[in-house]
CSV table of C-alpha atoms in Angstrom, one decimal:
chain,number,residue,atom,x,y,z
C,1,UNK,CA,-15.1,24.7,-36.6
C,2,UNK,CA,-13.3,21.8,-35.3
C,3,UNK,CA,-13.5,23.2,-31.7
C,4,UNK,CA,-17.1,23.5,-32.1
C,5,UNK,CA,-17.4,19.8,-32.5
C,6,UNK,CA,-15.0,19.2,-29.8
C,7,UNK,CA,-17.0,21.3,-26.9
C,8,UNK,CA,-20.4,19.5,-28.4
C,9,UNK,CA,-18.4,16.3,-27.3
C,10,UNK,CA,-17.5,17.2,-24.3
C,11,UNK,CA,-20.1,18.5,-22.9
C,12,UNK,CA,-22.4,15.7,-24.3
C,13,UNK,CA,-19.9,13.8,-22.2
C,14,UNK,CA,-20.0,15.7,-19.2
C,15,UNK,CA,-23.7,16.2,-19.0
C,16,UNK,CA,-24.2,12.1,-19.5
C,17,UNK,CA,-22.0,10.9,-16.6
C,18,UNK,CA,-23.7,13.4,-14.4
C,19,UNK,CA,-27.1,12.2,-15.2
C,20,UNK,CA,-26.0,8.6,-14.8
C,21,UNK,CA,-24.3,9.0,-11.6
C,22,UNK,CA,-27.7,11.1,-10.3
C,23,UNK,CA,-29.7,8.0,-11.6
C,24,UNK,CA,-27.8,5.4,-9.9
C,25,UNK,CA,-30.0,4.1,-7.0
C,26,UNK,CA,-28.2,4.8,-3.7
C,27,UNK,CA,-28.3,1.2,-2.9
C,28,UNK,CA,-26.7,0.1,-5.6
C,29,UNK,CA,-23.5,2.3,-4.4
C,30,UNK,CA,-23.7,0.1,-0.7
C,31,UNK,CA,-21.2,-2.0,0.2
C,32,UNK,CA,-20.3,-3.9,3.4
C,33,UNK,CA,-17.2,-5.0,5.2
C,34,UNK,CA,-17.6,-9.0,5.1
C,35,UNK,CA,-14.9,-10.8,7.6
C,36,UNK,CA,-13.3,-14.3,6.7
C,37,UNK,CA,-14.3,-14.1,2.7
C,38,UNK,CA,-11.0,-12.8,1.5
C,39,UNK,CA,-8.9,-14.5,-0.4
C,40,UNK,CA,-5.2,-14.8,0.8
C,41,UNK,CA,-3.4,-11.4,-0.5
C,42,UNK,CA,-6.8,-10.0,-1.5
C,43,UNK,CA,-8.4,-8.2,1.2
C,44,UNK,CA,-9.4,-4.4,1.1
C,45,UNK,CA,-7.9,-2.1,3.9
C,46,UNK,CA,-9.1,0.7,6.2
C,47,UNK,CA,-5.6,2.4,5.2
C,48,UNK,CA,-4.6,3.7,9.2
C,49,UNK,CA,-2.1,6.6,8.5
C,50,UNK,CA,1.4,4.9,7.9
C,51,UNK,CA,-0.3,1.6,6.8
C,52,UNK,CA,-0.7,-0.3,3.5
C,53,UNK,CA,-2.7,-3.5,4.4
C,54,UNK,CA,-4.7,-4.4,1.3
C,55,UNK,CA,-3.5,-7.5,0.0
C,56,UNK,CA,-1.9,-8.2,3.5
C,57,UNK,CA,-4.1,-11.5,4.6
C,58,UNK,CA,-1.8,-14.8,4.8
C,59,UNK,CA,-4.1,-17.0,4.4
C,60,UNK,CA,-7.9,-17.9,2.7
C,61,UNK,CA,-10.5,-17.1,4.5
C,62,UNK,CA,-8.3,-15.3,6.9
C,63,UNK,CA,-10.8,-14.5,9.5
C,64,UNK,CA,-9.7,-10.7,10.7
C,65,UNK,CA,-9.0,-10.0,7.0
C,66,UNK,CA,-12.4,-8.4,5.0
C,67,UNK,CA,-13.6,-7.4,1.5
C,68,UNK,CA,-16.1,-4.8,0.4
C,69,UNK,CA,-19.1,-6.6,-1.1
C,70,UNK,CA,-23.1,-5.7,-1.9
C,71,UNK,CA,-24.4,-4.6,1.4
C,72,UNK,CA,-26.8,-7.8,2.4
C,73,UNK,CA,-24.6,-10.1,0.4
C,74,UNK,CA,-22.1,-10.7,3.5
C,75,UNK,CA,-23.5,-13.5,5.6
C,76,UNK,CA,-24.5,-15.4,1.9
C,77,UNK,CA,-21.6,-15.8,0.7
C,78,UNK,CA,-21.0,-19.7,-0.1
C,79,UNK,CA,-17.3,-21.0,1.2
C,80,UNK,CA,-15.7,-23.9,1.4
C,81,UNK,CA,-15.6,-26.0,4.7
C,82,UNK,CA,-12.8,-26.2,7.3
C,83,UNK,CA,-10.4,-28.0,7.2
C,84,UNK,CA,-12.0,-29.8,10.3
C,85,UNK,CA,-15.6,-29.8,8.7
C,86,UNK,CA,-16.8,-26.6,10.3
C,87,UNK,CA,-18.7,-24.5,8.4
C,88,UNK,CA,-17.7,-21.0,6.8
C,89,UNK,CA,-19.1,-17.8,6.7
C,90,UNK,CA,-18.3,-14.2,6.2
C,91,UNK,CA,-19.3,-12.4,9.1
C,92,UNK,CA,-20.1,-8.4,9.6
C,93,UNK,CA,-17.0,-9.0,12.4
C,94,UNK,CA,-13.7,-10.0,12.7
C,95,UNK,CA,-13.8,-14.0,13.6
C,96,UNK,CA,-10.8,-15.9,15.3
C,97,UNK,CA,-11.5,-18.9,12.5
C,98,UNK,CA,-7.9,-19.2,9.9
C,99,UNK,CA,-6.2,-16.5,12.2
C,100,UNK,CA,-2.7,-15.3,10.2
I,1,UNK,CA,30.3,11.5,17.8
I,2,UNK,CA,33.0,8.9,17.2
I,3,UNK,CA,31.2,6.1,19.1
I,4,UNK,CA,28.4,6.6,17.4
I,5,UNK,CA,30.4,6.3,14.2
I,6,UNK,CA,31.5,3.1,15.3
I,7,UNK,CA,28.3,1.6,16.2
I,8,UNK,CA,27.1,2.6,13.4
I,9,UNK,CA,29.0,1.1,10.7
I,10,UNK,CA,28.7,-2.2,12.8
I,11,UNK,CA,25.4,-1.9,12.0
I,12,UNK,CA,25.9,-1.6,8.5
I,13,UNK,CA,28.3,-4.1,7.4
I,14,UNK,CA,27.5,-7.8,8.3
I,15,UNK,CA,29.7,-10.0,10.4
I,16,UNK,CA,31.7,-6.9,11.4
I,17,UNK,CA,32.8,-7.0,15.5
I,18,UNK,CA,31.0,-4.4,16.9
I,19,UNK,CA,32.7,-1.5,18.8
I,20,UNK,CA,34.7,-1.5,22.0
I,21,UNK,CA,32.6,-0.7,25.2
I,22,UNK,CA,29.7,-2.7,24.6
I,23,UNK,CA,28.4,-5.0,27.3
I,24,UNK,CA,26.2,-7.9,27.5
I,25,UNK,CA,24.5,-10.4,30.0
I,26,UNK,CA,27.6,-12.8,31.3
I,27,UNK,CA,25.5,-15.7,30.1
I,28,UNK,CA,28.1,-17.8,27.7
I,29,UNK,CA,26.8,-15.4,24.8
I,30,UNK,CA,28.8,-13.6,23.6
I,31,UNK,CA,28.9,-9.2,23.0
I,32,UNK,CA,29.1,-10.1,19.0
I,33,UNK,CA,26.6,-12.8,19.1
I,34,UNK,CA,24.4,-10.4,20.8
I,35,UNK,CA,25.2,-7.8,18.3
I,36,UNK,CA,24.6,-9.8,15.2
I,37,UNK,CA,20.8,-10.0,16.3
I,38,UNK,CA,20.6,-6.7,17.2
I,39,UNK,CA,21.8,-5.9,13.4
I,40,UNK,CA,19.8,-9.0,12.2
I,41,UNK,CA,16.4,-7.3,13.8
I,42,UNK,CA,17.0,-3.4,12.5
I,43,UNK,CA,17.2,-5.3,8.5
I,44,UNK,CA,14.5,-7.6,9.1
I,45,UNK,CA,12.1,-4.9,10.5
I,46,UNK,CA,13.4,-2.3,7.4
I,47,UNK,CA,12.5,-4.8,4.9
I,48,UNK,CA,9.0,-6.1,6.4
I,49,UNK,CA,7.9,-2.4,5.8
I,50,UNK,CA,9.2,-2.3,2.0
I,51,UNK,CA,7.3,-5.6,1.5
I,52,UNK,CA,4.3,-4.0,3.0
I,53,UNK,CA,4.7,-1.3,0.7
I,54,UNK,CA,5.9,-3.0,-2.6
I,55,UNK,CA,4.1,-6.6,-2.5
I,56,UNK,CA,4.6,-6.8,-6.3
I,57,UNK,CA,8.4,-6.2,-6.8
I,58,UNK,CA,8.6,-9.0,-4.1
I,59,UNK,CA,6.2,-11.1,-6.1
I,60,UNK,CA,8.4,-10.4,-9.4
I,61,UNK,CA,11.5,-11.3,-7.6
I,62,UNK,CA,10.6,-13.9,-5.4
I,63,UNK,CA,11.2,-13.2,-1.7
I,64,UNK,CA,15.2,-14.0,-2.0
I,65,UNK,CA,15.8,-11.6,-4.7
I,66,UNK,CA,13.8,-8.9,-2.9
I,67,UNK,CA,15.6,-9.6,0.5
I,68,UNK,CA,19.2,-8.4,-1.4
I,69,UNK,CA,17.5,-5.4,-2.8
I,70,UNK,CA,15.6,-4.5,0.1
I,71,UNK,CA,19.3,-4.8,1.9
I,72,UNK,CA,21.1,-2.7,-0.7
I,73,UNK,CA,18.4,-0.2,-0.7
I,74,UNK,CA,18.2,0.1,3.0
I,75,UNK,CA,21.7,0.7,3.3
I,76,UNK,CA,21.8,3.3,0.7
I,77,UNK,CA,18.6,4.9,1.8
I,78,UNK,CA,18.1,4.7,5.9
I,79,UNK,CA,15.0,5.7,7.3
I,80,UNK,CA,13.8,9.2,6.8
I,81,UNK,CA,10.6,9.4,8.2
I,82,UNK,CA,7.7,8.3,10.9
I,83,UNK,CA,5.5,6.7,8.3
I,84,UNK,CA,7.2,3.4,7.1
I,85,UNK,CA,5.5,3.0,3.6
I,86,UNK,CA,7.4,6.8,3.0
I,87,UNK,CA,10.8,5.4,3.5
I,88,UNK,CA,10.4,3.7,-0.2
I,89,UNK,CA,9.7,6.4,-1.7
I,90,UNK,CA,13.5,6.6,-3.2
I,91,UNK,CA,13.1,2.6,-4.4
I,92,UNK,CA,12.2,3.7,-8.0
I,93,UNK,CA,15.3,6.0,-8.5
I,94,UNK,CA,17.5,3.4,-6.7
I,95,UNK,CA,16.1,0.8,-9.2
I,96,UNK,CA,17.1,2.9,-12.1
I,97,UNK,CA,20.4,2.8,-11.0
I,98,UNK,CA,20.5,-0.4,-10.0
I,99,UNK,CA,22.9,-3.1,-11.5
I,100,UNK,CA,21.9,-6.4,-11.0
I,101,UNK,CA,18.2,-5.7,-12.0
I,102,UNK,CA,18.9,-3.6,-15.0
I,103,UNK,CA,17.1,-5.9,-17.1
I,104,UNK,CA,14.1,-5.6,-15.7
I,105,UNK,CA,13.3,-2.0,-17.1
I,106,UNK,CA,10.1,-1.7,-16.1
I,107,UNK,CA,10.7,-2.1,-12.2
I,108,UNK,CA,11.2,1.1,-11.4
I,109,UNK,CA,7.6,2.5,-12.7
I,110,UNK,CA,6.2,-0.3,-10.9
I,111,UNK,CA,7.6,0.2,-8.0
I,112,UNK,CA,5.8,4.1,-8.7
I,113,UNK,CA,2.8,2.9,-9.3
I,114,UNK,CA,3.0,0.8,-5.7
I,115,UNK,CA,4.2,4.1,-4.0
I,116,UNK,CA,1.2,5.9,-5.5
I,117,UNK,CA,-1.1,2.9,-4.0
I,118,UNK,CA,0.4,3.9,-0.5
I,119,UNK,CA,0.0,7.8,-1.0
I,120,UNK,CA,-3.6,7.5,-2.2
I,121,UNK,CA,-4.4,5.2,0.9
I,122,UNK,CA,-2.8,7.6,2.9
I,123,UNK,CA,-4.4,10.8,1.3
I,124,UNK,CA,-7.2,13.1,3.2
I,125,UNK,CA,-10.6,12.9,2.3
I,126,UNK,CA,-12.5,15.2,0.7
I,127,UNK,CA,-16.1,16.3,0.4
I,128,UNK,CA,-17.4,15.4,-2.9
I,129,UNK,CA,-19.2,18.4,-4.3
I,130,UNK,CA,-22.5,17.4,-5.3
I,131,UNK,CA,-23.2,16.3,-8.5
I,132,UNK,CA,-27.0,17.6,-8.9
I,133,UNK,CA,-25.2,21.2,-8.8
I,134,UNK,CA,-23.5,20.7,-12.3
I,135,UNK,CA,-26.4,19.9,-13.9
I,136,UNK,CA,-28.2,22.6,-16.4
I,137,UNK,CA,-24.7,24.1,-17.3
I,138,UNK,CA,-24.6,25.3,-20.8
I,139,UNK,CA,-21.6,24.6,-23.0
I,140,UNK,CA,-19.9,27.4,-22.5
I,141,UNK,CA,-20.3,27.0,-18.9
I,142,UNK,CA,-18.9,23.4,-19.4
I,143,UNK,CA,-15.8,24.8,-21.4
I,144,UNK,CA,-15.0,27.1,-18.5
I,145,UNK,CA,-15.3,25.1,-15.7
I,146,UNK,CA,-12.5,23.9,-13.7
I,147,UNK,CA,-12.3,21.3,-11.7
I,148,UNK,CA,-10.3,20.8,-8.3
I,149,UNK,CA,-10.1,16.8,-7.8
I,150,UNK,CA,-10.0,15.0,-4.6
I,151,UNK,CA,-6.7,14.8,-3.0
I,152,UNK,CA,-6.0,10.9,-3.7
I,153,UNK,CA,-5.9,11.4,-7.5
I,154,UNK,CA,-2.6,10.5,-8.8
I,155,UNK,CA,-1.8,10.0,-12.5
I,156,UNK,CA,1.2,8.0,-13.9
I,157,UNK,CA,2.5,7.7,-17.3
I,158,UNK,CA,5.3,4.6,-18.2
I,159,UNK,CA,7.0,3.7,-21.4
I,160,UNK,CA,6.1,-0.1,-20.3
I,161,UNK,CA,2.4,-1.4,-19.4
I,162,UNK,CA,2.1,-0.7,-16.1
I,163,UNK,CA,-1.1,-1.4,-15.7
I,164,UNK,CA,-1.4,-4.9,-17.4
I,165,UNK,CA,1.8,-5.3,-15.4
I,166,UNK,CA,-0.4,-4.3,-12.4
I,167,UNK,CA,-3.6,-6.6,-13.1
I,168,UNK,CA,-0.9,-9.8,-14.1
I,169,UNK,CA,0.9,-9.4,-10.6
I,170,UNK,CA,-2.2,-9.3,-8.7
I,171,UNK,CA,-4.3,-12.2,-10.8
I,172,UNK,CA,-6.3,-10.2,-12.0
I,173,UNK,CA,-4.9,-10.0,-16.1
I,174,UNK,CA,-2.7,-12.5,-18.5
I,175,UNK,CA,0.7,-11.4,-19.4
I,176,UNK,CA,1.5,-7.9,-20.5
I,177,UNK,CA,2.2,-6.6,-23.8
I,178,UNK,CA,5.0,-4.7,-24.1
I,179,UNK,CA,3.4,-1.0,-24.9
I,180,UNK,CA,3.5,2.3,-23.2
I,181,UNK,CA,0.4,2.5,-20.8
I,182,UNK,CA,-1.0,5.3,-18.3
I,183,UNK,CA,-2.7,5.2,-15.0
I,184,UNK,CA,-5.3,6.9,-12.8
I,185,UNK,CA,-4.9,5.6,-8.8
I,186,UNK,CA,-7.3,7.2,-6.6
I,187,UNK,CA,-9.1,6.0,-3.1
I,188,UNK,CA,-13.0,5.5,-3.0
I,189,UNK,CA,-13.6,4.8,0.4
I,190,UNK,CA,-11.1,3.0,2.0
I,191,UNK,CA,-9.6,1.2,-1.0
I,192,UNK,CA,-7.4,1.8,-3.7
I,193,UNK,CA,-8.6,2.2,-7.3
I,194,UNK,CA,-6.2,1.7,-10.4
I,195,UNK,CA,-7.7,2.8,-14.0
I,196,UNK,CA,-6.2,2.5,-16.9
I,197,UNK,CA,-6.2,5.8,-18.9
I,198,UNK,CA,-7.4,5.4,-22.4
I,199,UNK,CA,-5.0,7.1,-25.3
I,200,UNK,CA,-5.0,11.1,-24.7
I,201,UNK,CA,-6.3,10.5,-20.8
I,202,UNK,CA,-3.2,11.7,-18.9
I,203,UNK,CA,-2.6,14.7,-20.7
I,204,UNK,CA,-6.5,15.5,-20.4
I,205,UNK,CA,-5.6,14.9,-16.9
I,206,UNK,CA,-2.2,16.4,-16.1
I,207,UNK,CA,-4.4,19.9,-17.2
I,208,UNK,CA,-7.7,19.4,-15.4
I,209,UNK,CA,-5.5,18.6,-12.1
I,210,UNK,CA,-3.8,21.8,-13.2
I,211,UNK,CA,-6.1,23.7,-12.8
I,212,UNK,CA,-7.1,24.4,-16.8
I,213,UNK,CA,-10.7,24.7,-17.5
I,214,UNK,CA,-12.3,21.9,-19.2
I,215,UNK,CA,-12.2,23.0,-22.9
I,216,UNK,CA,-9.0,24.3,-22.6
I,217,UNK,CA,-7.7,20.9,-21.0
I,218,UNK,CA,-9.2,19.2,-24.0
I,219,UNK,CA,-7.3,21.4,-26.3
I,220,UNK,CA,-4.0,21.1,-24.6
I,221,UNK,CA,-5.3,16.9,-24.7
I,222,UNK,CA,-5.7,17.1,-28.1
I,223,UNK,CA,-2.1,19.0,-29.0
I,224,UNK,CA,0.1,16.6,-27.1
I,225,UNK,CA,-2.2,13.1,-27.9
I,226,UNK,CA,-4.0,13.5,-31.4
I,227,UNK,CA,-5.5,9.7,-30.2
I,228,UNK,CA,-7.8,11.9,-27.9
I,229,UNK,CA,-11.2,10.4,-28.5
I,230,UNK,CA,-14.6,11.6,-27.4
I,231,UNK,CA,-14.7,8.0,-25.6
I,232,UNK,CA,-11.3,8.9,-23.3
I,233,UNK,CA,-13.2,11.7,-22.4
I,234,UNK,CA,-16.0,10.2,-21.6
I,235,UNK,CA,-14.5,7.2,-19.5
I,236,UNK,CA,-12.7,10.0,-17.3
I,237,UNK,CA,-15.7,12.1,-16.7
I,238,UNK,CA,-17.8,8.8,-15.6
I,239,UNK,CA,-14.9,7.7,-12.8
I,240,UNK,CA,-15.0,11.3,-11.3
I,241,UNK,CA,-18.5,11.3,-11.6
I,242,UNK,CA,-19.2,8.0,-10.2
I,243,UNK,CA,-16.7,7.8,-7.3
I,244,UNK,CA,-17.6,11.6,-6.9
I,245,UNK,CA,-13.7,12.6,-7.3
I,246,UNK,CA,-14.8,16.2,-7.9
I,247,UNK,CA,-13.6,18.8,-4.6
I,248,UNK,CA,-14.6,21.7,-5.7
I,249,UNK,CA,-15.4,24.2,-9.0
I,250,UNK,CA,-14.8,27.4,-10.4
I,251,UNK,CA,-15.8,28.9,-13.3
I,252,UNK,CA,-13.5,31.0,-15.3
I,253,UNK,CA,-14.2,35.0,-14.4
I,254,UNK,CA,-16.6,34.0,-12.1
């Protein structure tokens, strides 16, 4: 009896998160590579064999350091100034702005 | 053989004069000057590729502290293979055993959980089988299915919380309470993922990674956790499903 209940729950379980991942729009799912966002230590990696670089930016902002975010959402991303009163943005490629 | 030897254990041991037969430039420097950054440059390049590969037992020690590990492990443990990250992969046992930090218990299964992050950035990809596909199953069909995950998935248990240890190192969580706590790493795209495993998770997982069919997976979940909730089981099913970790399936007899 009890194992009864037990495959009711898992396949309850098992048929939900395959209906909501099949009813997920695609876009939601897209993400872009944004350069010069990243926090310092924060940045997502491409993960070259041999290499573990997420996390590896020196500085804020670093500009050949990048994060996943919304695809779209890149370019609109609000930053702080320089320290020289030059704008920020994240950019869809590496910039040579807060090099390492 | 017995030059080698020599040079060698120059290498090893600070300050030491190197061995007889060694020449340098006749600019006023001298053979042991020239030596001592020779050593200086095979430690400092050894130890920049553990702190690539363990940022957070730096950040717990401060970059002092992890500089006369990093030392003690390198001489214990030289390099033993082509891809750097892979030459830490005997830190956690060396931490065990290892004196002066003894009282930080809970390094060693951190310093796992940071090998894992490498191994699951470093693992192949797979193609994820398509999720429209498992739909319509029955329950028995649900019962027997097994499941082979992609080849990032990595699961790690720790008597200490490894992953609110995790989340506090990286700003992402306050201070840990001190309670046993289990993790899922995996890659989706190119970035690792850490998940904490809800109570029952790992052993759910340690059998669907073995290959067990899904009900029998459960049951063997269910012996060895009796906190095994229909919610664990849930929460599992919706990060395979959603960062489509599944490989392949088979169906029992089938």
């Amino acid at each position: 009896m009890t194992k009864s209940i037990h495959a009711l729950s898992l396949a309850g379980a098992f048929a939900l998160s395959i209906s909501t991942v099949l009813t997920l729009p695609a876009e939601a799912a897209k993400k872009e590579r944004c350069y010069g966002v990243s926090l310092k230590g924060q940045n997502d990696c491409k993960a070259g064999a041999g290499t573990t670089c997420a996390g590896s930016s020196k500085v804020d902002y670093q500009g050949d350091a990048w994060t996943y975010v919304d695809a779209g959402t890149c370019k609109k991303i609000k930053l702080p100034a320089q320290s020289d009163g030059m704008r920020r943005n994240g950019s869809l490629k590496p910039l040579s702005r807060d090099p390492a | 053989m017995t030059h080698q030897n020599a040079f060698f254990e120059a290498l090893m041991t600070a300050d030491m004069t190197p061995p007889d037969g060694l020449i340098g430039h006749s600019d006023g420097v001298s053979v042991g000057q020239r030596f001592n950054v020779y050593r200086n440059n095979v430690f400092h390049n050894l130890i920049e590729a553990l702190q690539a590969a363990f940022p957070l037992i730096e950040k717990t020690l401060g970059a002092p502290g992890f500089q006369i590990l990093a030392k003690d492990f390198i001489k214990a443990h030289l390099p033993s293979h082509p891809v750097l990250y892979r030459n830490g992969q005997a830190l956690p046992d060396f931490l065990s055993d290892y004196a002066p930090l003894a009282h930080l218990g809970y390094l060693p299964d951190l310093a796992r959980l940071e090998l894992a992050i490498s191994e699951v950035c470093d693992a192949p990809d797979h193609t994820p089988y398509p999720a429209q596909n498992l739909t319509g199953l029955t329950e028995t069909d649900i019962n027997e299915l097994s499941l082979e995950l992609a080849p990032s998935v990595r699961i790690l248990g720790s008597p200490w919380p490894i992953y609110m240890l995790w989340a506090f190192l990286t700003d992402k969580g306050d201070a840990p309470d001190m309670k046993p706590q289990e993790v899922m790493v995996f890659r989706h795209e190119f970035s690792p993922i850490i998940r904490l495993l809800p109570p029952g998770g790992y052993a759910f997982l340690e059998a669907v990674k073995g290959g067990e069919p899904l009900g029998e997976a459960m049951t063997i979940a269910e012996a060895s956790d009796a906190a095994l909730s229909a919610e664990t089981v849930q929460t599992i099913f919706n990060d395979v499903m959603q960062y489509a970790l599944v490989k392949s399936v088979t169906m029992k007899g089938k």
